[in-house]
Coordinates of C-alpha atoms in Angstrom, one line a residue:
M182 CA -64.5 -3.6 -39.0
E183 CA -66.3 -1.4 -36.4
R184 CA -65.9 1.7 -38.6
A185 CA -67.1 -0.2 -41.7
S186 CA -70.2 -1.5 -39.8
S187 CA -71.0 2.0 -38.5
F188 CA -70.6 3.3 -42.0
R189 CA -73.0 0.7 -43.4
R190 CA -75.6 1.4 -40.7
K191 CA -75.6 5.1 -41.4
A192 CA -75.9 4.4 -45.1
M193 CA -78.8 2.1 -44.5
A194 CA -80.5 4.6 -42.3
R195 CA -80.1 7.3 -45.0
Q196 CA -81.3 5.0 -47.7
H197 CA -84.4 4.3 -45.7
K198 CA -85.1 8.0 -45.2
G199 CA -84.8 8.3 -49.0
E200 CA -87.3 5.5 -49.5
V201 CA -89.7 7.3 -47.2
M202 CA -89.3 10.5 -49.2
I203 CA -90.0 8.6 -52.5
A204 CA -93.0 6.8 -51.1
G205 CA -94.3 10.0 -49.6
E206 CA -94.0 11.9 -52.9
Q207 CA -95.6 9.1 -54.9
L208 CA -98.5 9.1 -52.4
R209 CA -98.8 12.9 -52.6
L210 CA -99.1 12.8 -56.4
R211 CA -101.7 10.0 -56.2
L212 CA -103.8 11.9 -53.7
H213 CA -103.7 15.0 -55.8
D214 CA -104.9 13.0 -58.8
G215 CA -107.7 11.4 -56.7
K216 CA -108.8 14.9 -55.4
L217 CA -108.3 13.9 -51.8
I218 CA -105.9 16.8 -51.5
K219 CA -107.8 20.1 -51.9
D220 CA -108.7 23.4 -50.3
R221 CA -110.9 22.9 -47.2
R222 CA -112.7 25.3 -44.8
Y223 CA -112.7 24.8 -41.1
H224 CA -113.8 27.3 -38.4
L225 CA -114.3 30.0 -41.0
R226 CA -110.8 29.6 -42.3
T227 CA -109.6 28.0 -45.6
Y228 CA -106.7 25.6 -45.6
P229 CA -105.2 25.0 -49.0
N230 CA -104.0 21.7 -50.3
C231 CA -104.9 19.5 -47.3
F232 CA -106.5 16.2 -46.6
V233 CA -108.8 14.8 -43.9
A234 CA -107.0 12.0 -42.0
Q235 CA -110.1 9.8 -41.7
E236 CA -110.7 10.1 -45.5
L237 CA -107.1 9.2 -46.2
I238 CA -107.3 6.1 -43.9
D239 CA -110.5 5.0 -45.7
W240 CA -108.6 5.4 -49.0
L241 CA -105.5 3.5 -47.9
V242 CA -107.6 0.5 -46.9
S243 CA -109.7 0.6 -50.0
Q244 CA -106.6 0.8 -52.2
K245 CA -105.1 -2.1 -50.3
E246 CA -102.1 0.0 -49.3
A247 CA -102.6 -1.3 -45.7
P248 CA -104.6 -4.2 -44.4
D249 CA -106.5 -2.3 -41.7
R250 CA -106.9 1.2 -40.2
A251 CA -104.4 0.6 -37.4
T252 CA -101.7 -0.2 -39.9
S253 CA -102.7 2.9 -42.0
V254 CA -102.3 5.1 -39.0
C255 CA -98.8 3.6 -38.4
L256 CA -97.8 4.3 -42.0
M257 CA -99.0 7.9 -41.9
Q258 CA -97.3 8.4 -38.5
H259 CA -94.1 7.2 -40.2
L260 CA -94.5 9.9 -42.8
M261 CA -95.2 12.5 -40.1
D262 CA -92.1 11.4 -38.1
H263 CA -90.0 12.1 -41.3
D264 CA -91.4 15.5 -41.9
I265 CA -93.4 14.5 -45.0
I266 CA -96.8 15.5 -43.6
H267 CA -97.9 17.6 -40.7
H268 CA -101.1 18.9 -39.0
V269 CA -102.2 22.1 -40.7
C270 CA -101.7 24.1 -37.5
D271 CA -98.8 22.0 -36.1
K272 CA -100.9 21.4 -33.0
R273 CA -100.5 17.6 -33.1
S274 CA -97.4 15.5 -33.3
V275 CA -99.4 12.3 -33.9
L276 CA -101.8 11.4 -36.7
K277 CA -105.3 10.5 -35.5
D278 CA -107.9 8.6 -37.5
A279 CA -110.4 11.5 -37.2
K280 CA -111.8 14.4 -39.1
L281 CA -108.6 16.4 -38.7
L282 CA -106.7 18.3 -41.4
Y283 CA -103.2 17.4 -42.4
R284 CA -101.0 18.5 -45.2
F285 CA -97.9 17.5 -47.2
R286 CA -95.0 19.8 -46.4
K287 CA -94.2 20.0 -50.1
D288 CA -97.6 21.5 -50.7
D289 CA -97.0 24.4 -48.3
G290 CA -93.3 25.0 -48.7
T291 CA -92.3 23.8 -45.2
F292 CA -90.4 20.6 -46.4
P293 CA -86.9 20.8 -44.8
F294 CA -84.5 20.9 -47.8
N295 CA -81.4 20.2 -45.6
T296 CA -78.0 18.9 -46.9
E297 CA -79.1 15.3 -46.7
V298 CA -82.2 15.9 -48.8
K299 CA -80.3 17.9 -51.4
I300 CA -77.8 15.0 -51.8
F301 CA -80.6 12.5 -52.2
M302 CA -82.3 14.7 -54.8
R303 CA -78.9 15.1 -56.6
G304 CA -78.7 11.3 -56.7
Q305 CA -82.2 11.0 -58.1
Q306 CA -81.4 13.5 -60.8
L307 CA -78.2 11.6 -61.8
F308 CA -80.1 8.3 -61.8
E309 CA -82.8 9.7 -64.1
H310 CA -80.2 11.2 -66.4
L311 CA -78.2 7.9 -66.6
I312 CA -81.3 5.7 -67.1
G313 CA -82.5 7.9 -69.9
D314 CA -79.2 7.8 -71.8
K315 CA -79.4 5.9 -75.1
D316 CA -76.0 4.3 -74.5
S317 CA -76.3 4.2 -70.7
I318 CA -73.3 3.1 -68.6
L319 CA -75.8 1.2 -66.4
Q320 CA -75.5 -2.3 -67.8
L321 CA -75.4 -6.0 -66.9
R322 CA -71.8 -6.6 -65.9
V323 CA -69.9 -9.4 -64.2
E324 CA -67.5 -9.1 -61.2
H325 CA -65.8 -12.3 -59.8
G326 CA -68.2 -14.5 -61.7
V327 CA -71.4 -12.8 -60.4
A328 CA -73.6 -10.8 -62.8
Y329 CA -75.1 -7.5 -61.6
Q330 CA -77.9 -5.6 -63.3
R331 CA -77.5 -1.9 -64.0
S332 CA -73.9 -1.8 -62.7
F333 CA -71.1 0.5 -63.8
P334 CA -67.3 0.7 -63.2
G335 CA -66.4 3.6 -60.9
C336 CA -64.1 5.2 -63.5
Q337 CA -66.9 5.2 -66.1
L338 CA -69.2 7.1 -63.8
I339 CA -66.5 9.7 -63.2
D340 CA -65.9 10.0 -66.9
W341 CA -69.7 10.4 -67.4
L342 CA -69.9 13.1 -64.7
L343 CA -67.1 15.1 -66.4
Q344 CA -68.6 14.7 -69.9
N345 CA -72.0 15.9 -68.7
M346 CA -70.6 18.8 -66.7
E347 CA -71.8 17.4 -63.5
A348 CA -68.3 17.9 -62.0
E349 CA -65.4 20.2 -62.9
S350 CA -62.6 17.7 -62.2
R351 CA -61.9 14.0 -61.4
R352 CA -61.3 14.9 -57.8
Q353 CA -64.7 16.7 -57.5
A354 CA -66.4 13.8 -59.3
L355 CA -64.8 11.3 -56.9
D356 CA -65.9 13.3 -53.9
L357 CA -69.4 13.4 -55.2
C358 CA -69.5 9.6 -55.8
R359 CA -68.2 9.0 -52.2
I360 CA -70.9 11.3 -50.8
L361 CA -73.5 9.4 -52.7
Q362 CA -72.1 6.2 -51.3
E363 CA -72.1 7.6 -47.7
H364 CA -75.8 8.5 -48.2
G365 CA -76.8 5.0 -49.3
I366 CA -77.5 6.0 -52.9
I367 CA -74.8 4.0 -54.6
Q368 CA -72.7 1.1 -53.4
H369 CA -70.1 -1.5 -54.4
V370 CA -72.0 -4.4 -56.0
A371 CA -70.7 -6.8 -53.3
K372 CA -70.7 -4.1 -50.6
K373 CA -67.0 -4.7 -50.0
Y374 CA -65.3 -1.4 -51.0
D375 CA -65.5 2.3 -50.8
F376 CA -65.9 4.2 -54.0
F377 CA -62.7 4.3 -56.2
D378 CA -61.9 5.7 -59.6
S379 CA -61.3 2.2 -60.9
E380 CA -62.8 -0.8 -62.7
L381 CA -64.6 -2.0 -59.5
L382 CA -68.4 -2.3 -60.1
Y383 CA -71.0 -0.2 -58.4
Q384 CA -74.8 0.1 -58.5
F385 CA -77.5 2.5 -57.4
C386 CA -79.0 1.2 -54.2
V387 CA -82.3 2.9 -55.0
N388 CA -84.5 2.4 -58.0
F389 CA -86.1 5.8 -58.0
R390 CA -88.7 4.8 -60.6
R391 CA -90.1 1.8 -58.8
R392 CA -93.6 2.2 -57.5
R393 CA -93.5 1.9 -53.7
H394 CA -96.1 0.1 -51.5
L395 CA -96.5 2.0 -48.3
S396 CA -96.4 -1.2 -46.2
E397 CA -92.7 -1.4 -47.2
L398 CA -91.9 1.5 -45.0
L399 CA -92.6 -0.5 -41.8
S400 CA -91.3 -3.8 -43.0
E401 CA -88.0 -2.5 -44.3
S402 CA -87.3 0.3 -41.7
E403 CA -86.0 -2.0 -38.9
E404 CA -88.4 -0.1 -36.7
D405 CA -90.8 -2.8 -35.6
D406 CA -89.5 -4.5 -32.5
E407 CA -90.9 -6.8 -29.9
D408 CA -89.7 -6.2 -26.4
V409 CA -90.3 -8.7 -23.6
V410 CA -90.4 -7.0 -20.2
I411 CA -90.3 -9.2 -17.1
G412 CA -91.5 -7.4 -14.0
D413 CA -89.8 -7.4 -10.6
D414 CA -90.7 -6.1 -7.2
L415 CA -90.3 -2.5 -8.5
A416 CA -92.6 -3.1 -11.5
W417 CA -91.5 -2.7 -15.1
G418 CA -89.7 0.7 -15.0
F419 CA -91.3 2.6 -17.9
V420 CA -93.9 5.3 -18.2
V421 CA -96.3 5.8 -21.2
R422 CA -98.1 9.0 -22.1
G423 CA -100.3 10.2 -25.0
M424 CA -103.9 9.9 -26.0
A425 CA -103.7 7.5 -29.0
P426 CA -101.3 6.1 -29.9
C427 CA -99.4 6.4 -26.7
Y428 CA -95.6 6.5 -26.5
V429 CA -92.9 5.8 -24.0
Q430 CA -92.1 9.0 -22.1
A431 CA -89.5 7.6 -19.7
V432 CA -87.5 4.5 -18.9
D433 CA -85.8 3.9 -15.6
P434 CA -82.1 2.9 -16.1
G435 CA -81.4 -0.5 -14.7
S436 CA -85.1 -1.5 -14.8
P437 CA -86.6 -4.6 -16.6
A438 CA -87.8 -2.3 -19.3
A439 CA -84.4 -0.9 -20.0
A440 CA -82.9 -4.4 -20.0
A441 CA -85.4 -5.4 -22.6
G442 CA -84.5 -2.5 -24.9
V443 CA -87.6 -0.3 -24.3
K444 CA -86.7 3.3 -25.4
V445 CA -88.1 6.8 -24.9
R446 CA -90.3 8.0 -27.8
Q447 CA -91.2 4.5 -29.0
F448 CA -94.9 4.2 -29.9
L449 CA -96.8 1.3 -28.5
C450 CA -98.5 -0.9 -31.2
Q451 CA -99.5 -4.0 -29.1
V452 CA -99.4 -5.1 -25.5
N453 CA -99.5 -8.9 -25.0
G454 CA -100.9 -9.3 -28.5
Q455 CA -103.6 -6.7 -28.1
C456 CA -103.6 -3.7 -30.5
V457 CA -103.4 -0.5 -28.4
L458 CA -103.1 2.1 -31.2
Y459 CA -106.5 3.5 -30.4
L460 CA -106.1 3.4 -26.6
D461 CA -104.9 6.3 -24.3
Y462 CA -102.0 6.0 -21.9
R463 CA -104.3 5.3 -18.9
T464 CA -105.9 2.3 -20.6
V465 CA -102.6 1.0 -21.8
S466 CA -101.0 1.4 -18.3
R467 CA -103.9 -0.5 -16.8
L468 CA -103.4 -3.3 -19.3
V469 CA -99.7 -3.6 -18.4
M470 CA -100.4 -3.4 -14.6
T471 CA -103.2 -5.9 -14.5
G472 CA -101.6 -8.3 -17.0
P473 CA -99.2 -11.2 -16.5
R474 CA -95.7 -10.6 -15.0
T475 CA -94.1 -11.0 -18.4
V476 CA -95.2 -8.2 -20.7
V477 CA -94.7 -8.4 -24.5
L478 CA -94.7 -5.0 -26.2
E479 CA -94.7 -4.4 -29.9
V480 CA -93.3 -0.9 -30.6
M481 CA -92.5 1.4 -33.4
E482 CA -89.4 3.5 -33.1
P483 CA -88.7 6.4 -35.6
L484 CA -85.2 6.4 -37.1
E485 CA -83.1 9.4 -36.2

């Protein structure tokens, strides 16, 4: 049970990373269409294919991709944490709502095409091919009295991979399908079984064609937490740093903060209900120290 739970958690984390990549790419294409991404000059130097953070935040709010500027900053920081965007000179690890230049890594060739990304892209390519087939194996099917949209028997997917020369043998096709499952791209319809060359039904976990709303990245990422820290005679036991937004630099083991689940590298969104995204660490520290004995923190923690 423990192994299965760990497997599911890893698959969900990888699936979320995939969702971030899709949302980031959809945003990149929209920004190119809207001419927000273009060559810009700064200090006598031209930076190709970049955008101004402040202009992007304006656009996100106007397009109702986020309810306010603070949420927009959180969303873009999320893309930054996942190596989708970066500061043009890599001088900043946080995104600021200011006249600073940032760029999509796909536009300057620095996007990290690691093994995980390549597997995700292979899954996307297979999905597009399958969905475009005239007699697609992705159909409405029933397993144990429950109907599942766009599902397929495991053995039929393996047959299809062989027929379309996506694999050289059934063993290779089976290995590919299991890798796709491990990376949260396909799953058993009831999430009960690993992938088998059988009549068991499976589905794609990701609809690659669906238009993503950026706000989904925070609501589905399991990143937004609320930590309640009750101070004792030695204070709360955590240190924040950073100009805006600030982040947790250190947590004292055995402290109230550690007991509440505060972790290093979490960004602080709210302190006792007050938005602190635009405040530096000195101001945030003062809010904590001068506030009530019980401190309620809303944080954002990047997935590893």
